Amino acid sequence: MEQQPYESAADASADRGIGDARVLVVDDDPTVAEVVSGYLDRAGYVVDRAGDGPTALASAAAHWPDLVVLDLMLPGMDGLEVCRRMRGRGPVPVIMLTARGDEDDRIMGLEVGADDYVTKPFSPRELVLRVESVLRRTRPLAGTRSLAAAGLTVDPAARRAAKNGAELALTLREFDLLAFFLRHPGRAYSREDLMREVWGWDFGDLSTVTVHVRRLRNKLEDDPARPRLIQTVWGIGYRFEPNGTRNDGEE
């Protein structure tokens, strides 16, 4: 039997505001899931819950979420695999939950496309704010002009990007990062600058920026090992060069 296509997050939320968006909470700890779901429900979100990976995928198939709060350490199918499979079906913002503060866990989550992560134990109120922040960045921006440089085109209103006419499969943060670079060509930005301007955070783990730059290079550059568009500026951060005339190397 042919599987029915998922309803995209954009289609599902086209007529809804942030407050009544659908959020899928995936955590095998009933207490954590109940607390998180309660806070999101009181904030006005439509909340679905799942305690394992297969249930989460089935829930997403039935009602495609606008955002997923996803525990990394799930029984059987871990959160990384759940994230990969969901992303294989369609774009959806993911906030990863991890019980460990180990940097490798955070980086793994970012590598598979998580847009944000929260380390347990965490404040449910902070998580709700993170959800709101991520969802705001997924909303179409009416009247925002399209951007183009170096064979790249970005349409912020439609949340679509392409290279030489071929559409790019970008995560939420990758899209925002590319749009920011195209708006500010030739200028060097530190990781702190990018975290503040693109993520909207005044503090955080700067490896988040490093991972997203690496992922974006892999999708944009002809040779990611020798990047010509997103260049490293040693001792500072990164610079977008639409002409690709220099190569300062890669971190």
Short mmCIF file of C-alpha atoms in Angstrom, two decimals:
data_model
loop_
_atom_site.label_atom_id
_atom_site.label_comp_id
_atom_site.label_asym_id
_atom_site.label_seq_id
_atom_site.Cartn_x
_atom_site.Cartn_y
_atom_site.Cartn_z
CA MET A 1 0.00 0.00 0.00
CA GLU A 2 1.41 3.34 -1.00
CA GLN A 3 2.08 5.63 1.93
CA GLN A 4 0.20 8.90 1.91
CA PRO A 5 2.44 11.97 1.80
CA TYR A 6 2.92 13.93 4.97
CA GLU A 7 1.23 17.28 5.28
CA SER A 8 4.05 19.80 5.41
CA ALA A 9 4.62 22.01 8.43
CA ALA A 10 4.09 25.05 6.21
CA ASP A 11 0.74 23.73 4.95
CA ALA A 12 -0.36 22.65 8.42
CA SER A 13 0.32 26.03 9.98
CA ALA A 14 -0.59 28.33 7.12
CA ASP A 15 -3.80 29.48 8.80
CA ARG A 16 -2.58 29.30 12.41
CA GLY A 17 -0.57 31.66 14.52
CA ILE A 18 2.34 30.69 16.73
CA GLY A 19 0.17 30.28 19.81
CA ASP A 20 -2.01 27.50 18.36
CA ALA A 21 0.70 25.70 16.39
CA ARG A 22 0.95 21.91 16.76
CA VAL A 23 3.90 20.64 18.81
CA LEU A 24 4.87 16.96 19.09
CA VAL A 25 6.55 16.11 22.42
CA VAL A 26 8.59 12.90 22.28
CA ASP A 27 9.99 11.66 25.60
CA ASP A 28 9.90 8.24 27.27
CA ASP A 29 9.79 9.81 30.74
CA PRO A 30 6.06 10.29 31.48
CA THR A 31 6.77 12.99 34.06
CA VAL A 32 8.88 15.08 31.70
CA ALA A 33 6.40 14.62 28.86
CA GLU A 34 3.47 15.58 31.09
CA VAL A 35 5.17 18.70 32.47
CA VAL A 36 6.37 19.90 29.05
CA SER A 37 3.00 19.18 27.43
CA GLY A 38 1.20 21.01 30.25
CA TYR A 39 3.28 24.15 29.85
CA LEU A 40 2.89 24.12 26.07
CA ASP A 41 -0.85 23.51 26.35
CA ARG A 42 -1.25 26.46 28.73
CA ALA A 43 0.75 28.58 26.27
CA GLY A 44 -1.93 27.84 23.66
CA TYR A 45 -0.24 25.15 21.58
CA VAL A 46 -1.90 22.01 20.26
CA VAL A 47 0.18 19.22 21.81
CA ASP A 48 0.66 15.61 20.72
CA ARG A 49 2.70 13.17 22.81
CA ALA A 50 4.75 10.08 22.03
CA GLY A 51 6.90 7.90 24.28
CA ASP A 52 9.08 6.26 21.62
CA GLY A 53 10.33 6.67 18.08
CA PRO A 54 7.81 4.54 16.15
CA THR A 55 4.91 6.21 17.95
CA ALA A 56 6.37 9.62 17.19
CA LEU A 57 6.67 8.80 13.49
CA ALA A 58 3.11 7.47 13.41
CA SER A 59 1.85 10.62 15.16
CA ALA A 60 3.69 12.82 12.66
CA ALA A 61 2.21 10.82 9.78
CA ALA A 62 -1.30 11.42 11.12
CA HIS A 63 -0.81 15.09 12.04
CA TRP A 64 2.34 16.73 10.77
CA PRO A 65 3.68 18.97 13.56
CA ASP A 66 4.85 22.54 13.30
CA LEU A 67 7.68 21.69 15.71
CA VAL A 68 9.02 18.62 17.54
CA VAL A 69 10.45 18.56 21.07
CA LEU A 70 12.51 15.38 20.84
CA ASP A 71 14.37 13.48 23.56
CA LEU A 72 17.75 12.19 22.41
CA MET A 73 17.76 9.08 24.61
CA LEU A 74 14.69 7.09 23.51
CA PRO A 75 14.31 3.31 23.85
CA GLY A 76 14.83 1.28 20.68
CA MET A 77 15.00 4.07 18.09
CA ASP A 78 16.94 7.02 19.47
CA GLY A 79 16.14 10.65 18.88
CA LEU A 80 18.80 11.05 16.21
CA GLU A 81 17.18 8.37 14.05
CA VAL A 82 13.72 9.81 14.64
CA CYS A 83 15.01 13.22 13.55
CA ARG A 84 16.62 11.74 10.41
CA ARG A 85 13.42 9.95 9.42
CA MET A 86 11.22 12.96 10.00
CA ARG A 87 13.56 15.18 8.05
CA GLY A 88 13.46 12.61 5.25
CA ARG A 89 9.70 13.19 5.03
CA GLY A 90 9.68 16.96 5.12
CA PRO A 91 11.05 20.06 6.83
CA VAL A 92 10.15 20.44 10.48
CA PRO A 93 11.88 22.40 13.27
CA VAL A 94 13.31 20.18 16.02
CA ILE A 95 14.34 21.07 19.56
CA MET A 96 16.44 18.22 20.96
CA LEU A 97 16.38 17.28 24.64
CA THR A 98 19.45 15.59 26.10
CA ALA A 99 19.98 14.30 29.62
CA ARG A 100 23.72 14.70 29.28
CA GLY A 101 25.74 17.88 28.95
CA ASP A 102 28.34 16.17 26.78
CA GLU A 103 29.32 18.31 23.80
CA ASP A 104 29.37 15.30 21.47
CA ASP A 105 25.67 14.68 22.12
CA ARG A 106 24.80 18.28 21.31
CA ILE A 107 26.88 18.27 18.15
CA MET A 108 25.34 14.98 16.99
CA GLY A 109 21.91 16.51 17.37
CA LEU A 110 22.93 19.58 15.39
CA GLU A 111 24.57 17.41 12.71
CA VAL A 112 21.30 15.61 11.96
CA GLY A 113 19.51 18.93 11.70
CA ALA A 114 18.19 19.85 15.15
CA ASP A 115 17.48 23.58 15.29
CA ASP A 116 18.01 23.93 19.01
CA TYR A 117 18.76 21.78 22.04
CA VAL A 118 18.01 21.92 25.75
CA THR A 119 19.96 20.00 28.39
CA LYS A 120 18.07 18.25 31.18
CA PRO A 121 17.21 19.34 33.80
CA PHE A 122 15.70 22.44 32.22
CA SER A 123 13.12 25.09 32.98
CA PRO A 124 9.81 24.31 31.22
CA ARG A 125 9.22 28.05 30.89
CA GLU A 126 12.54 28.42 29.07
CA LEU A 127 11.57 25.57 26.75
CA VAL A 128 8.29 27.28 25.91
CA LEU A 129 10.25 30.44 25.03
CA ARG A 130 12.61 28.38 22.85
CA VAL A 131 9.61 26.86 21.07
CA GLU A 132 8.16 30.31 20.45
CA SER A 133 11.49 31.63 19.18
CA VAL A 134 11.95 28.77 16.72
CA LEU A 135 8.38 28.96 15.44
CA ARG A 136 8.64 32.70 14.86
CA ARG A 137 11.53 32.05 12.50
CA THR A 138 9.50 29.55 10.49
CA ARG A 139 6.69 31.98 9.73
CA PRO A 140 6.58 33.40 6.20
CA LEU A 141 7.70 37.01 6.06
CA ALA A 142 5.31 38.83 3.76
CA GLY A 143 6.88 41.58 1.71
CA THR A 144 10.44 40.45 2.36
CA ARG A 145 12.49 40.78 -0.79
CA SER A 146 14.27 37.85 -2.40
CA LEU A 147 18.05 37.64 -2.22
CA ALA A 148 20.50 36.48 -4.88
CA ALA A 149 24.29 36.13 -5.22
CA ALA A 150 26.83 33.66 -6.57
CA GLY A 151 24.15 31.50 -8.19
CA LEU A 152 22.25 31.34 -4.90
CA THR A 153 18.69 32.57 -4.49
CA VAL A 154 16.76 32.89 -1.23
CA ASP A 155 13.06 33.71 -0.96
CA PRO A 156 12.42 34.52 2.73
CA ALA A 157 8.65 34.77 2.26
CA ALA A 158 8.41 31.26 0.80
CA ARG A 159 11.28 29.89 2.94
CA ARG A 160 12.91 28.47 -0.19
CA ALA A 161 16.52 28.54 -1.34
CA ALA A 162 18.21 27.32 -4.50
CA LYS A 163 21.67 26.96 -6.03
CA ASN A 164 21.87 27.39 -9.81
CA GLY A 165 18.14 26.75 -9.99
CA ALA A 166 18.20 23.53 -7.96
CA GLU A 167 16.31 23.77 -4.68
CA LEU A 168 18.37 23.33 -1.52
CA ALA A 169 17.18 21.19 1.38
CA LEU A 170 18.03 23.46 4.31
CA THR A 171 17.06 23.29 7.95
CA LEU A 172 15.52 26.29 9.66
CA ARG A 173 18.84 27.58 11.00
CA GLU A 174 20.75 26.83 7.79
CA PHE A 175 18.19 28.86 5.86
CA ASP A 176 18.39 31.79 8.27
CA LEU A 177 22.19 31.66 8.25
CA LEU A 178 22.34 31.69 4.44
CA ALA A 179 19.83 34.56 4.24
CA PHE A 180 21.89 36.55 6.74
CA PHE A 181 25.10 36.00 4.77
CA LEU A 182 23.42 37.07 1.52
CA ARG A 183 22.17 40.24 3.20
CA HIS A 184 25.66 41.10 4.43
CA PRO A 185 28.23 40.06 1.81
CA GLY A 186 31.91 40.81 2.33
CA ARG A 187 31.66 41.51 6.04
CA ALA A 188 33.31 39.36 8.69
CA TYR A 189 31.16 38.20 11.60
CA SER A 190 32.27 36.48 14.78
CA ARG A 191 30.46 33.40 16.06
CA GLU A 192 29.06 35.57 18.83
CA ASP A 193 27.71 38.00 16.20
CA LEU A 194 26.07 35.17 14.26
CA MET A 195 24.57 33.60 17.36
CA ARG A 196 23.02 36.93 18.29
CA GLU A 197 21.86 37.96 14.80
CA VAL A 198 20.74 34.58 13.43
CA TRP A 199 19.79 32.59 16.52
CA GLY A 200 18.61 35.56 18.55
CA TRP A 201 20.66 34.42 21.55
CA ASP A 202 22.93 36.67 23.59
CA PHE A 203 24.79 33.63 24.93
CA GLY A 204 25.11 29.93 24.11
CA ASP A 205 27.39 27.19 22.88
CA LEU A 206 29.38 28.61 19.96
CA SER A 207 29.87 25.11 18.53
CA THR A 208 26.27 25.50 17.37
CA VAL A 209 27.43 28.13 14.87
CA THR A 210 30.46 26.08 13.80
CA VAL A 211 28.33 23.01 13.07
CA HIS A 212 25.77 24.96 11.07
CA VAL A 213 28.45 26.71 9.00
CA ARG A 214 29.98 23.30 8.21
CA ARG A 215 26.58 21.86 7.22
CA LEU A 216 25.82 24.87 5.05
CA ARG A 217 29.18 24.64 3.32
CA ASN A 218 28.52 20.99 2.50
CA LYS A 219 25.36 22.05 0.66
CA LEU A 220 26.69 25.19 -1.06
CA GLU A 221 30.35 24.77 -1.84
CA ASP A 222 31.73 22.93 -4.86
CA ASP A 223 34.56 21.77 -2.59
CA PRO A 224 33.56 22.09 1.09
CA ALA A 225 37.15 21.36 2.14
CA ARG A 226 38.23 24.52 0.29
CA PRO A 227 35.28 26.88 0.78
CA ARG A 228 35.10 29.91 -1.48
CA LEU A 229 31.69 31.35 -0.55
CA ILE A 230 31.60 31.05 3.25
CA GLN A 231 35.18 31.73 4.22
CA THR A 232 36.89 31.48 7.57
CA VAL A 233 38.42 34.71 8.82
CA TRP A 234 41.02 33.50 11.27
CA GLY A 235 40.70 34.97 14.74
CA ILE A 236 37.32 36.49 13.92
CA GLY A 237 34.75 34.13 12.39
CA TYR A 238 33.24 33.92 8.92
CA ARG A 239 32.64 36.07 5.84
CA PHE A 240 30.41 35.50 2.81
CA GLU A 241 32.26 36.25 -0.45
CA PRO A 242 29.83 36.19 -3.40
CA ASN A 243 32.70 36.31 -5.88
CA GLY A 244 34.60 33.52 -4.14
CA THR A 245 37.88 35.26 -4.94
CA ARG A 246 39.70 34.31 -1.75
CA ASN A 247 40.01 31.24 0.40
CA ASP A 248 41.15 31.74 3.97
CA GLY A 249 40.72 28.06 4.77
CA GLU A 250 38.36 26.19 7.03
CA GLU A 251 38.22 25.53 10.70
#
